[in-house]
Coordinates of C-alpha atoms and ligand atoms in Angstrom, one line a residue:
X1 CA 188.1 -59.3 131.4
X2 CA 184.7 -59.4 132.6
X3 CA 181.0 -59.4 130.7
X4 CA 179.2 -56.6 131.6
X5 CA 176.1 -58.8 133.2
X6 CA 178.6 -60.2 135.7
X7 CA 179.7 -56.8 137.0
X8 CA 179.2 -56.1 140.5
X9 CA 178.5 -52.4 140.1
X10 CA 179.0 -49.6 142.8
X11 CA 176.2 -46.6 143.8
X12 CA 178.5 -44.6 145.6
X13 CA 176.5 -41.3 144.4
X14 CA 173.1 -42.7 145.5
X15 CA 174.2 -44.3 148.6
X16 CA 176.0 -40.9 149.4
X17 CA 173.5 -38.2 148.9
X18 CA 169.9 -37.3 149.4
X19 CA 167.8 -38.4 146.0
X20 CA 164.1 -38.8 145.2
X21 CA 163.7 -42.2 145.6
X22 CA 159.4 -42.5 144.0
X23 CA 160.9 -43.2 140.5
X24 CA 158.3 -41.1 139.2
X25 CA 159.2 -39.7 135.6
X26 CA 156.8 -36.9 136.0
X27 CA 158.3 -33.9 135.5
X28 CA 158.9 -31.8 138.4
X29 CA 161.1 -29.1 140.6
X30 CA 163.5 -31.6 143.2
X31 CA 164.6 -29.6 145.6
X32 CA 166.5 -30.9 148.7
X33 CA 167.6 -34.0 146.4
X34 CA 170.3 -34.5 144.6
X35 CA 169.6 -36.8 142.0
X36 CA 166.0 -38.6 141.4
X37 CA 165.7 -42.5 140.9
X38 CA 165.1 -43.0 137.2
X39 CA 164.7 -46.3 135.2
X40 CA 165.5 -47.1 131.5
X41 CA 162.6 -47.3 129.3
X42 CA 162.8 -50.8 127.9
X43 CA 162.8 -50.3 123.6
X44 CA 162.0 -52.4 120.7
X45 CA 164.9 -54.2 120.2
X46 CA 168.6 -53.0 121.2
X47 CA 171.2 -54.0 118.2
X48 CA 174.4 -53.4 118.8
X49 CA 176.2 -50.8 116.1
X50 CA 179.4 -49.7 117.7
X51 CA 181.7 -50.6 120.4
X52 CA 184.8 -49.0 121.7
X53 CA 187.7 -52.3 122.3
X54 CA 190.5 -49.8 123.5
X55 CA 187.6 -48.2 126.3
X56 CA 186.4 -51.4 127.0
X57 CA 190.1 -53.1 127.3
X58 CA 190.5 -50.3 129.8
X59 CA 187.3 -51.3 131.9
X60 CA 188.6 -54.5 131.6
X61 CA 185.0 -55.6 129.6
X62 CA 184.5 -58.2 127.1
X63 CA 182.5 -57.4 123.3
X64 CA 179.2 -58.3 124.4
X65 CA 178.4 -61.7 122.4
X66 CA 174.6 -61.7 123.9
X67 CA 171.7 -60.2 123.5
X68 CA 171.2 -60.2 127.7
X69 CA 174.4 -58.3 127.8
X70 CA 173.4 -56.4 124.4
X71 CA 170.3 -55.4 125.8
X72 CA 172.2 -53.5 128.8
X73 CA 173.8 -50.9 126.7
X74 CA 170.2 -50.1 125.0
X75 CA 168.4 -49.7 128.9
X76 CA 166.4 -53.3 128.2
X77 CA 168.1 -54.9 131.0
X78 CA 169.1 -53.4 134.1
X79 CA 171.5 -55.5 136.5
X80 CA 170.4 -56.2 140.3
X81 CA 173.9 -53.9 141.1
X82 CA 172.9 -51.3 139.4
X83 CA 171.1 -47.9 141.2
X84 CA 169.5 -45.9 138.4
X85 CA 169.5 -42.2 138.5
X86 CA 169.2 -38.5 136.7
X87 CA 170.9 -35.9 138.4
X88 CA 169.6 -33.2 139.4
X89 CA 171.6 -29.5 138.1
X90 CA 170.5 -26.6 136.8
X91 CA 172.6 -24.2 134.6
X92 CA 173.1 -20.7 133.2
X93 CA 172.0 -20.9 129.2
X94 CA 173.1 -18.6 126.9
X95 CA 174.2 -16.1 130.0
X96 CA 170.5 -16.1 131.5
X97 CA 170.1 -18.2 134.5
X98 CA 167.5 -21.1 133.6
X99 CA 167.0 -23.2 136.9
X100 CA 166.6 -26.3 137.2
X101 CA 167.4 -28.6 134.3
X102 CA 169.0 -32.3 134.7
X103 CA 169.6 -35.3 133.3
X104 CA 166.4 -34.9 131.0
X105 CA 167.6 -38.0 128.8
X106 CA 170.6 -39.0 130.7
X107 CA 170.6 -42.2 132.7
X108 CA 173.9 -43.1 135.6
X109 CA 173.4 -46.7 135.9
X110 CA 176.4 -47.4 138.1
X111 CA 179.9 -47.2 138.8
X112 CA 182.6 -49.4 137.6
X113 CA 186.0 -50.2 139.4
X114 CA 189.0 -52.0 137.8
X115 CA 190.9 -54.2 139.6
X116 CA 193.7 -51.0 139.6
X117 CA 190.9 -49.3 141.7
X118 CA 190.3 -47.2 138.7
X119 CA 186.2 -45.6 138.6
X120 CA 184.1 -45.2 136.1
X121 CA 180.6 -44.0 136.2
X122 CA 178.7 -45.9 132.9
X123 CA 175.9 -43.6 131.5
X124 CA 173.3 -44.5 128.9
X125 CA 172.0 -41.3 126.6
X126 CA 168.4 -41.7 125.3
X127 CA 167.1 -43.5 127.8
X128 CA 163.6 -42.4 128.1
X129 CA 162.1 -39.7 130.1
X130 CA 163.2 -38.6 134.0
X131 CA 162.0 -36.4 136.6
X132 CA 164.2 -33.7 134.6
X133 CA 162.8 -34.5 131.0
X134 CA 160.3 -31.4 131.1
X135 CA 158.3 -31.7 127.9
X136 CA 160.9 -33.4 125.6
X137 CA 161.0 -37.4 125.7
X138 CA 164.3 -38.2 126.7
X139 CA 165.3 -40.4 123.8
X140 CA 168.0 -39.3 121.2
X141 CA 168.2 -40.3 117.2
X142 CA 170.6 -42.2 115.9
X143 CA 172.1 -38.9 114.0
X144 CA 173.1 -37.1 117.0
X145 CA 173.6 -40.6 118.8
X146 CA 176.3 -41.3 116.5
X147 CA 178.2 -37.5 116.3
X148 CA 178.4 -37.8 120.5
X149 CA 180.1 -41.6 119.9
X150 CA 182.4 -40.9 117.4
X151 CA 183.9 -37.1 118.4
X152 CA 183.9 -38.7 121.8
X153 CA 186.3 -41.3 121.2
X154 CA 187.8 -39.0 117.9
X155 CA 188.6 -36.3 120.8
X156 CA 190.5 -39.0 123.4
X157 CA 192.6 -40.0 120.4
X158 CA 193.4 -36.3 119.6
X159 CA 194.2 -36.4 122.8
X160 CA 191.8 -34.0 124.7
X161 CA 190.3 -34.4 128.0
X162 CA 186.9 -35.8 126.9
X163 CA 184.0 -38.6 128.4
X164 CA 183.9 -41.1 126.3
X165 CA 181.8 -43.4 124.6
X166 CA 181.8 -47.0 125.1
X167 CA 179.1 -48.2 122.9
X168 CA 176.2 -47.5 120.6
X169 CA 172.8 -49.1 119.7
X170 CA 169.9 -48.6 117.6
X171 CA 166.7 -49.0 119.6
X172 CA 165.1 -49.8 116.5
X173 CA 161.9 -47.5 117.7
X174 CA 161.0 -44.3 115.8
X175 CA 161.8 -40.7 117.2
X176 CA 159.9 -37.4 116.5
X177 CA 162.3 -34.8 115.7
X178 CA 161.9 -31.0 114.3
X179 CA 165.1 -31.1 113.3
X180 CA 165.3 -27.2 111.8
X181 CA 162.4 -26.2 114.0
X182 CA 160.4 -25.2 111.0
X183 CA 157.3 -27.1 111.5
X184 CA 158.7 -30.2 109.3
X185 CA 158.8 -32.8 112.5
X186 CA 159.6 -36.2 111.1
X187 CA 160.3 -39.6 112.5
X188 CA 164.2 -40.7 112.7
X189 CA 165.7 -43.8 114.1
X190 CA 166.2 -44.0 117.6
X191 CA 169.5 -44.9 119.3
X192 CA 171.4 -45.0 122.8
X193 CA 174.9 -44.1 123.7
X194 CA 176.7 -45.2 126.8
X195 CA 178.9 -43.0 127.7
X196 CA 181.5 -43.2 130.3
X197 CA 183.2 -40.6 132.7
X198 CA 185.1 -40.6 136.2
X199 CA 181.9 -38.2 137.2
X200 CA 179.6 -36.2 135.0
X201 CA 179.2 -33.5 137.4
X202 CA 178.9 -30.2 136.3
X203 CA 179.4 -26.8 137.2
X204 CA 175.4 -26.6 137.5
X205 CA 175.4 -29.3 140.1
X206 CA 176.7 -26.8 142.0
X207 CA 174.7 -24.4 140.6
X208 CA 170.9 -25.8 141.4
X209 CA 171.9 -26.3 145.1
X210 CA 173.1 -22.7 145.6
X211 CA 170.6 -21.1 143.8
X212 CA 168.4 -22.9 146.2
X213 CA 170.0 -22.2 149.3
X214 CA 171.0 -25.4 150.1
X215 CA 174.2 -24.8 151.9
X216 CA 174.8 -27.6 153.4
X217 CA 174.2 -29.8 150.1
X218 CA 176.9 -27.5 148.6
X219 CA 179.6 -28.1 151.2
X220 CA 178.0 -31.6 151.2
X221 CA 178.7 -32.1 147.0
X222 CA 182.1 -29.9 147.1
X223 CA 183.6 -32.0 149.9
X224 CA 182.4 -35.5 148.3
X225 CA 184.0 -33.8 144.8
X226 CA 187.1 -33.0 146.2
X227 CA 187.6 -36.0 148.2
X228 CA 186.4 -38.7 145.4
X229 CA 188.6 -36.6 142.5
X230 CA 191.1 -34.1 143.7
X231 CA 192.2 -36.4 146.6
X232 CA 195.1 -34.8 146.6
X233 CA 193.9 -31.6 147.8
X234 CA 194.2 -31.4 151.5
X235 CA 194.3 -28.2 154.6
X236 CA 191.6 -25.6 155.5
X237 CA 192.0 -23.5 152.4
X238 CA 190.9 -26.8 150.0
X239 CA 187.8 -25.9 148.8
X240 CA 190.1 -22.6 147.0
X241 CA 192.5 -24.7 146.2
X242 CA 189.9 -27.3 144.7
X243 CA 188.6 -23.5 142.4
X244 CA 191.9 -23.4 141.2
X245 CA 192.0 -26.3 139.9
X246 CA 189.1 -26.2 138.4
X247 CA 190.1 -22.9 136.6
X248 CA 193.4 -24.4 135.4
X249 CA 191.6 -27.5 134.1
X250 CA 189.1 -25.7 132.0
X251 CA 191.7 -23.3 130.6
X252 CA 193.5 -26.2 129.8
X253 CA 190.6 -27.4 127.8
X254 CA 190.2 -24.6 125.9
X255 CA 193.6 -24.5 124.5
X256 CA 193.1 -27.9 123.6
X257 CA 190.0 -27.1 121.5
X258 CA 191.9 -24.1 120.0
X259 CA 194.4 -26.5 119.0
X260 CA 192.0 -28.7 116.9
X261 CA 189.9 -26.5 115.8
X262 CA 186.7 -27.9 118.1
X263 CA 183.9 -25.6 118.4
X264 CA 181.6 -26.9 121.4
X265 CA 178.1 -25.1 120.2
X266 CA 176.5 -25.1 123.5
X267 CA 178.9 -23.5 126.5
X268 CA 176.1 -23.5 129.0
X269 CA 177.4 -23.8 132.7
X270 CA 175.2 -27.4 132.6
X271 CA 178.1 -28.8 129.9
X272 CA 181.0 -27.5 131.7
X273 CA 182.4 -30.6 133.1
X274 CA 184.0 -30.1 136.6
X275 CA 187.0 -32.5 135.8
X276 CA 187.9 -30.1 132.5
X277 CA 186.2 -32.8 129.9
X278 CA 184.6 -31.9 126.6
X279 CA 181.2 -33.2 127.5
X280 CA 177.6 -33.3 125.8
X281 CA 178.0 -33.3 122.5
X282 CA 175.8 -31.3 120.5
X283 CA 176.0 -29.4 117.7
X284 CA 179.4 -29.0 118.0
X285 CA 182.0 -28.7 115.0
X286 CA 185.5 -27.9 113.7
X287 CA 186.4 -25.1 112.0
X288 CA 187.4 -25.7 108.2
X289 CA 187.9 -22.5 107.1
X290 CA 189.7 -20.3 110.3
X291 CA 186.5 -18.0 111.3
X292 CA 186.9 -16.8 114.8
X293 CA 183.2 -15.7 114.2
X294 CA 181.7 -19.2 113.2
X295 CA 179.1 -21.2 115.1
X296 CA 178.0 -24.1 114.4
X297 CA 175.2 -23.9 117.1
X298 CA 171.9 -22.0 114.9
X299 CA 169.9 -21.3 118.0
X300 CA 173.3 -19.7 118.8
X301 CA 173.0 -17.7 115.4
X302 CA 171.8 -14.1 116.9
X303 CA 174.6 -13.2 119.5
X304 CA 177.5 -16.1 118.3
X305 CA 178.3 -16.1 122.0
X306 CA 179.3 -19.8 121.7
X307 CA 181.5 -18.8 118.3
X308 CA 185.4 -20.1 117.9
X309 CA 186.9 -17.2 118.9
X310 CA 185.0 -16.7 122.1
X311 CA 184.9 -20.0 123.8
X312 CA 187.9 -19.0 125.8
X313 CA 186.5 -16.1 127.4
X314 CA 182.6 -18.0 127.8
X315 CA 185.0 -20.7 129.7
X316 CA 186.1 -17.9 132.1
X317 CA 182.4 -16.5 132.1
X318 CA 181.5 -19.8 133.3
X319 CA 184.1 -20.2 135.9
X320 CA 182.7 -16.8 137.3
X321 CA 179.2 -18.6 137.9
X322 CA 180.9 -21.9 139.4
X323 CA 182.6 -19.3 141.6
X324 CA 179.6 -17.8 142.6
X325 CA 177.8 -20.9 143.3
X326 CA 180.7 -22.1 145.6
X327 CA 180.7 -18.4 147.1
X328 CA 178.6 -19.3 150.5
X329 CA 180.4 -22.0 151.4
X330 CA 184.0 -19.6 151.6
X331 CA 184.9 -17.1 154.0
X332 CA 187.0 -15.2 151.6
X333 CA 185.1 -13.6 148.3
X334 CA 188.6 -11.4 147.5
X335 CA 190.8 -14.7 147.3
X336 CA 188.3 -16.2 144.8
X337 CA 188.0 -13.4 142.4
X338 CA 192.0 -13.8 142.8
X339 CA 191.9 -17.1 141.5
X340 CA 189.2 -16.6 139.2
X341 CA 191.9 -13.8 137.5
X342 CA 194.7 -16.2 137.1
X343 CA 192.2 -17.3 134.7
X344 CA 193.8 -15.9 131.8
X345 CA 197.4 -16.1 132.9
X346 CA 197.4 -19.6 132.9
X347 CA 195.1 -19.4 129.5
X348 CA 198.1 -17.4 127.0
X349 CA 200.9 -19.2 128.7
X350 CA 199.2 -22.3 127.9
X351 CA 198.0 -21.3 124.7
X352 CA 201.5 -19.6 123.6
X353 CA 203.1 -22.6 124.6
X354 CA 200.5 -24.6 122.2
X355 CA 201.2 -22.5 119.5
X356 CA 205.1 -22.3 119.8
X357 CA 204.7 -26.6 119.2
X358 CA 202.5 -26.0 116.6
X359 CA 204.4 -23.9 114.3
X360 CA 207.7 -25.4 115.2
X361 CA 209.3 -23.3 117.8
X362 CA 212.4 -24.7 119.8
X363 CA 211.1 -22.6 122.9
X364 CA 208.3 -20.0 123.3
X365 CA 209.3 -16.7 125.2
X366 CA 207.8 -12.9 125.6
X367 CA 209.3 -12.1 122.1
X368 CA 207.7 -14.4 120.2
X369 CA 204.3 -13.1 121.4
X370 CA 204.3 -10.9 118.3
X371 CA 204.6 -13.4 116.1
X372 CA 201.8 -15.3 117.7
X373 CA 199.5 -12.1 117.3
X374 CA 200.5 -11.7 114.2
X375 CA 199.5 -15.5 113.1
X376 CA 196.4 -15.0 114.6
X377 CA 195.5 -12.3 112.8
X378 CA 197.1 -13.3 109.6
X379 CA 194.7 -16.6 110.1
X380 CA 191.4 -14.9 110.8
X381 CA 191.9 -12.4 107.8
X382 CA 193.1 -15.4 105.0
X383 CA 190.7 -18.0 106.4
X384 CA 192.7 -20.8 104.9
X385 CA 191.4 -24.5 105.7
X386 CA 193.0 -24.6 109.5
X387 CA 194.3 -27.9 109.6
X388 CA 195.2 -27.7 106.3
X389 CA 197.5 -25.1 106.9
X390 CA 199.3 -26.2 109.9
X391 CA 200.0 -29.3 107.7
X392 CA 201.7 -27.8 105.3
X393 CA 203.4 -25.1 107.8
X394 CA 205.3 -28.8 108.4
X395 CA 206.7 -29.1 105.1
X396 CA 207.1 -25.5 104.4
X397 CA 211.2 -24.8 104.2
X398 CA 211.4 -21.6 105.3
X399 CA 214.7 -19.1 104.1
X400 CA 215.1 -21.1 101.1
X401 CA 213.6 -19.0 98.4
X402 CA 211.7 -17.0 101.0
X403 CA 211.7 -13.8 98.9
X404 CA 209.9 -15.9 95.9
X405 CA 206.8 -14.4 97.4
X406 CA 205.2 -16.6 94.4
X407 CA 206.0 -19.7 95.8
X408 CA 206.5 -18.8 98.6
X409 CA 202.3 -18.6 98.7
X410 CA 201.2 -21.3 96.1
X411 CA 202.8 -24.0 98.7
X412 CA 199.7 -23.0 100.8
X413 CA 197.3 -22.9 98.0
X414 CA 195.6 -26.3 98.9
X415 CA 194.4 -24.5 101.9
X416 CA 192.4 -21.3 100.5
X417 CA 188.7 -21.5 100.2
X418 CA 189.0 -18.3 97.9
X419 CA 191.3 -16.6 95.7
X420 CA 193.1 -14.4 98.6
X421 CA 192.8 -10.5 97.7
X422 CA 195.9 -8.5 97.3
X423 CA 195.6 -7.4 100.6
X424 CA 195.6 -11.1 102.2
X425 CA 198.3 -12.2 99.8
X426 CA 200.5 -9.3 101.6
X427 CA 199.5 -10.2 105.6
X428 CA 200.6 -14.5 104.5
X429 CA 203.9 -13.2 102.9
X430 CA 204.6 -10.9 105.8
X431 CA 203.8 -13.3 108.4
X432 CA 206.1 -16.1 106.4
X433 CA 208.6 -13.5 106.6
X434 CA 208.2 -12.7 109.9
X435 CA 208.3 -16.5 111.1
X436 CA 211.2 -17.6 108.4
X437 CA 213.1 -14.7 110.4
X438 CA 212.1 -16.6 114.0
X439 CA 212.7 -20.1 112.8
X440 CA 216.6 -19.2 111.8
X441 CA 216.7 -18.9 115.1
X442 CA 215.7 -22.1 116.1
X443 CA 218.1 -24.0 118.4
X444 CA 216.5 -27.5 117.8
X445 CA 216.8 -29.2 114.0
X446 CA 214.0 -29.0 110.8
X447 CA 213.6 -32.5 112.1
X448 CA 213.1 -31.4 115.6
X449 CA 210.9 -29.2 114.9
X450 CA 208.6 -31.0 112.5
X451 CA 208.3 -33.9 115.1
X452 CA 207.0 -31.2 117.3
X453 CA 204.7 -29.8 115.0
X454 CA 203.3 -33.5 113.6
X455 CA 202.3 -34.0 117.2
X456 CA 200.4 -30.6 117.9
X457 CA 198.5 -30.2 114.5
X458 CA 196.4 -32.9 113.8
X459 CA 196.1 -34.3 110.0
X460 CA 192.9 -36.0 110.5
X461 CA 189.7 -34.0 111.9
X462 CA 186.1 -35.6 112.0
X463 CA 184.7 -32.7 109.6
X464 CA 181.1 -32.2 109.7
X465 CA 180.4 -32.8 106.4
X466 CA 181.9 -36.5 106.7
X467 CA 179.6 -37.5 109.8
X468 CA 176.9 -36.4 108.0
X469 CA 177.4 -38.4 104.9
X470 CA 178.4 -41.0 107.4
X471 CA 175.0 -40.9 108.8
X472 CA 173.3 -40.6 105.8
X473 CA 174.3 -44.0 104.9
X474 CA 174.2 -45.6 108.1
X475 CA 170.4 -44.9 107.9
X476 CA 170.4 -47.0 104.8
X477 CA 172.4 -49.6 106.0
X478 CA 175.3 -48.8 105.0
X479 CA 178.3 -48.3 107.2
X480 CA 181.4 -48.6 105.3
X481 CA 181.9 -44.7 105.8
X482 CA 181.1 -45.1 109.2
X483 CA 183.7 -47.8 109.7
X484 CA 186.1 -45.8 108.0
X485 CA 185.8 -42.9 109.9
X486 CA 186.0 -44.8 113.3
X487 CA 189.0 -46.5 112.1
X488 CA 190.7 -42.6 110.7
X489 CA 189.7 -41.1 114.2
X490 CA 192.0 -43.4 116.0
X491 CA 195.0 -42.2 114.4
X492 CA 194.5 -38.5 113.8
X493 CA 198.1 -37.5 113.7
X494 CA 199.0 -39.9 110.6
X495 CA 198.8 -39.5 107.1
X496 CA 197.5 -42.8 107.0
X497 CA 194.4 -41.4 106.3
X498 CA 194.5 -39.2 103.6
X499 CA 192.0 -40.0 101.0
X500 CA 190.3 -37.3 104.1
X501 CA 193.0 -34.6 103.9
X502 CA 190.6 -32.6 102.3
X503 CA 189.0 -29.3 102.4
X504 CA 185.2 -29.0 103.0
X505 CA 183.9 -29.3 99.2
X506 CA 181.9 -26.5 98.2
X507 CA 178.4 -28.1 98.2
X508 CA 178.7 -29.1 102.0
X509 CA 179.5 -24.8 102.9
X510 CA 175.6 -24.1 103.1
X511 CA 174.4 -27.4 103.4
X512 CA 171.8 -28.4 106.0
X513 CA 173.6 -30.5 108.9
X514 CA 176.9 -30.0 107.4
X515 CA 178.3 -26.7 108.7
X516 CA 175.4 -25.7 110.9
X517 CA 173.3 -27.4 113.1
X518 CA 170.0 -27.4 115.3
X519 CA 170.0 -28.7 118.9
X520 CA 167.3 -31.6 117.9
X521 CA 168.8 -34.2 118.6
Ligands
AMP601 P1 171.6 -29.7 126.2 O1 171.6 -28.4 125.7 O2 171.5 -30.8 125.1 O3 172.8 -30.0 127.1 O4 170.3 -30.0 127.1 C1 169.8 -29.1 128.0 C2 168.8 -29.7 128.9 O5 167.7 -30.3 128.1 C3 169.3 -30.9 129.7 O6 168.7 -30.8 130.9 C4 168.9 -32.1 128.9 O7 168.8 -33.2 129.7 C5 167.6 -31.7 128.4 N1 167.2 -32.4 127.1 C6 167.7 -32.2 125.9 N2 167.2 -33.0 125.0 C7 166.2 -33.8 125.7 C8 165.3 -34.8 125.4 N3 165.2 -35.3 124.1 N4 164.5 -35.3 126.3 C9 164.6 -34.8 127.6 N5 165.4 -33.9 128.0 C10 166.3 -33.3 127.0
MG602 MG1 173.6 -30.9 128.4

């Protein structure tokens, strides 16, 4: 275990590719580069609010217990090791192509290594301005500082492929924020995240350097990709067989949000993570009540492209502009479209499989693909409280008393938002029916199956409404909710926690910052 001031840090990225070296923060086009040199803008004062023991046990780091040390996670200090830099991508937003965008307020200050060899690129978020900060300032407030470090780590304990966050500070400077973009700017506290990832490259890494014609950055970045993270990939054809993987990641991904109920808000090809993480935390959410339709996102509001239901098919979307980024560096435009199509195989057979754990299924074949469509639909018409449901799916006993259609429904009453209609009433029962019928059938024991089920469906989910309330007393100095939360998030699959197991009250449904939310941050 090591303090953070007496790391030796590693630049491979910098030392590797072409960057803009001036340090100049003024905002401008870099083409040719790859990344521009970009300092921290020292703050007030850096106090230390959150720090992650299990990440920093696995970066083999010590709590730091000084302000010298403090005062690196907040950009006041910057160690001699240490190459700073913004990268430089651009990214497709809201399906239009928007050029050149980059780390705007997103600062790489080096790369870690274990002693197992293991590397980890440490990030700080809100900064202060780079070359890629356009008009905006590059800082972030502590509201969405604190939403990116808890669903962070909340997501790695869930147990899907995420960056993480390592710590968080207050800067203890003031930031201008419109937060509903209605005129009403006001000052918020300021606060910096580091976050922490084997690369934060993104699809529109690639993007930016095709879209400029810079072929032989491409093949430069995809070969450097492929050989730093997929070192396993080897032969002529790797740079397909690199795609493929890349697909099969990101499908992966999305079943994983499914699973939890994780809306991202903001599936621009510039947050598509090329390892398959969740990454750049916005105004992201879970569902509470199951709306395929529901965005959390309001600049998303119009065309709800970035809604539940969709992400799966944006993911592929995006794929389809990574693939046509990496398209002049291949010989062989049918063989990617190929690949790009197994897209959705690999999607449903991943996503059956997740839902045969998650209702309790011994094994998940072609038949029970009816049942699956019919939970779906069943789901998206009742809207009950998702994870709410699942739960008590656990200790539903199915085929005793299943033609009490009475009780059969009140053991899922904790879960409805609404009195169901008639008409929903009759889709639950049927579907009960329908799945009572399937889980007779069931080769593995109640036990079995419940074990299974208790590991897919998680009991505890960082709900909106509880970060904000969270928030709302951190920003009075309080941060016994805060606390709480961070300790609930670690165990999300226990019942340990259930003073949360909970649906969304009522007054939170329309609330401001509770179910929607504005990309200020
Ligand atoms: P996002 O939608 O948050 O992923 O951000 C899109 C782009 O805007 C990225 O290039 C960000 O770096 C940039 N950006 C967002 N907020 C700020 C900010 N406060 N200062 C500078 N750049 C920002
Ligand atoms: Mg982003």
């Amino acid at each position: 275990m090591k303090n953070l001031g007496n790391i030796e840090f590693k630049n491979d990225f910098v030392s590797n590719f072409k960057g803009d070296e001036s340090g100049s923060k003024k905002p401008r086009q870099t083409p040719g580069m790859f990344y521009s040199k970009a300092l921290p803008t020292p703050v007030e004062k850096v106090t230390l609010l959150a720090w992650s023991d299990e990440l920093a046990n696995e970066l083999e780091l010590e709590k730091p217990d000084n302000q010298k040390d403090i005062d690196i996670l907040g950009g006041n200090f910057v160690l001699p090791s240490m190459k700073p830099y913004a990268a430089c991508y651009g990214g497709h937003q809201f399906g239009n192509w928007a050029g050149q965008l980059g780390d705007g307020r997103a600062i790489t200050l080096g790369e870690l290594v274990t002693s197992k060899g293991k590397k980890w690129e440490l990030q700080l978020k809100g900064p202060g301005p780079t070359a890629y900060s356009r008009r905006a300032d590059g800082r972030a407030v502590l509201r969405s500082s604190v939403r990116e470090y808890l669903m962070s780590e909340a997501m790695h304990y869930l147990g899907v492929p995420t960056t993480r966050a390592l710590s968080l500070v207050s800067t203890g400077e003031p930031v201008m924020r419109d937060m509903f973009y209605d005129g009403n700017a006001a000052y918020e506290p300021g606060a910096i995240v580091m976050r922490v990832a084997p690369t934060f490259i993104r699809f529109g890494n690639f993007e930016i350097l095709a879209s400029r014609g810079e072929t032989n950055n491409l093949r430069q970045l995809i070969d450097w990709t492929i050989e730093k993270y997929f070192p396993h990939i080897e032969g002529e054809d790797k740079i397909i067989k690199w795609y493929k993987e890349v697909v099969e990641s990101t499908a992966s991904l999305m079943v994983e949000w499914l699973r939890v109920g994780f809306v991202h808000g903001v599936m621009n090809t510039d947050n598509m993570s090329i390892l398959g993480l969740t990454i750049d935390y916005g105004p992201y959410s879970f569902v509470d009540n199951y709306d395929l339709n529901f965005t959390p996102n309001t600049t998303d509001l119009p065309g709800r492209r970035y809604a539940f239901g969709r992400q799966a098919s944006v993911a592929k979307w995006n794929l389809g502009c990574l693939g046509g980024a990496i398209l002049p560096v291949l010989s062989n435009k049918e063989e990617l479209v190929k690949v790009l199509d197994t897209y959705d195989d690999v999607f449903w057979k991943k996503y059956y499989a997740m839902l045969g754990n998650k209702i309790g299924l011994d094994s998940v074949s072609t038949d029970d693909v009816v049942l699956f469509t019919e939970l779906e639909k069943m789901l998206a018409s009742v809207q009950p409280d998702m994870t709410i449901f699942y739960q008590l799916l656990i200790d539903f006993q199915p085929g005793i008393g299943i033609d009490n259609k009475q009780e059969v429904l009140d053991h899922f009453n904790e879960s409805f938002y609404d009195e169901l209609s008639t008409q929903d009433e009759e889709i639950l029962y049927n579907w009960l029916r329908m799945y009572s019928e399937r889980i007779e059938r069931n080769t593995i024991s109640k036990d079995e199956a419940s074990t299974k089920m208790k590991a897919t469906a998680p009991r505890f989910i960082l709900r909106n409404y509880l970060l904000h309330q969270a928030i709302e007393e951190l920003e009075k100095g309080d941060d016994t909710l805060f606390k709480k939360l961070q300790h609930a998030m670690k165990e999300p699959y226990s019942n340990a926690h259930d003073e949360f197991f909970k649906k969304r009250p009522a007054w939170a449904s329309q609330k401001e910052g509770c179910s929607m939310l504005s990309c200020s941050s």
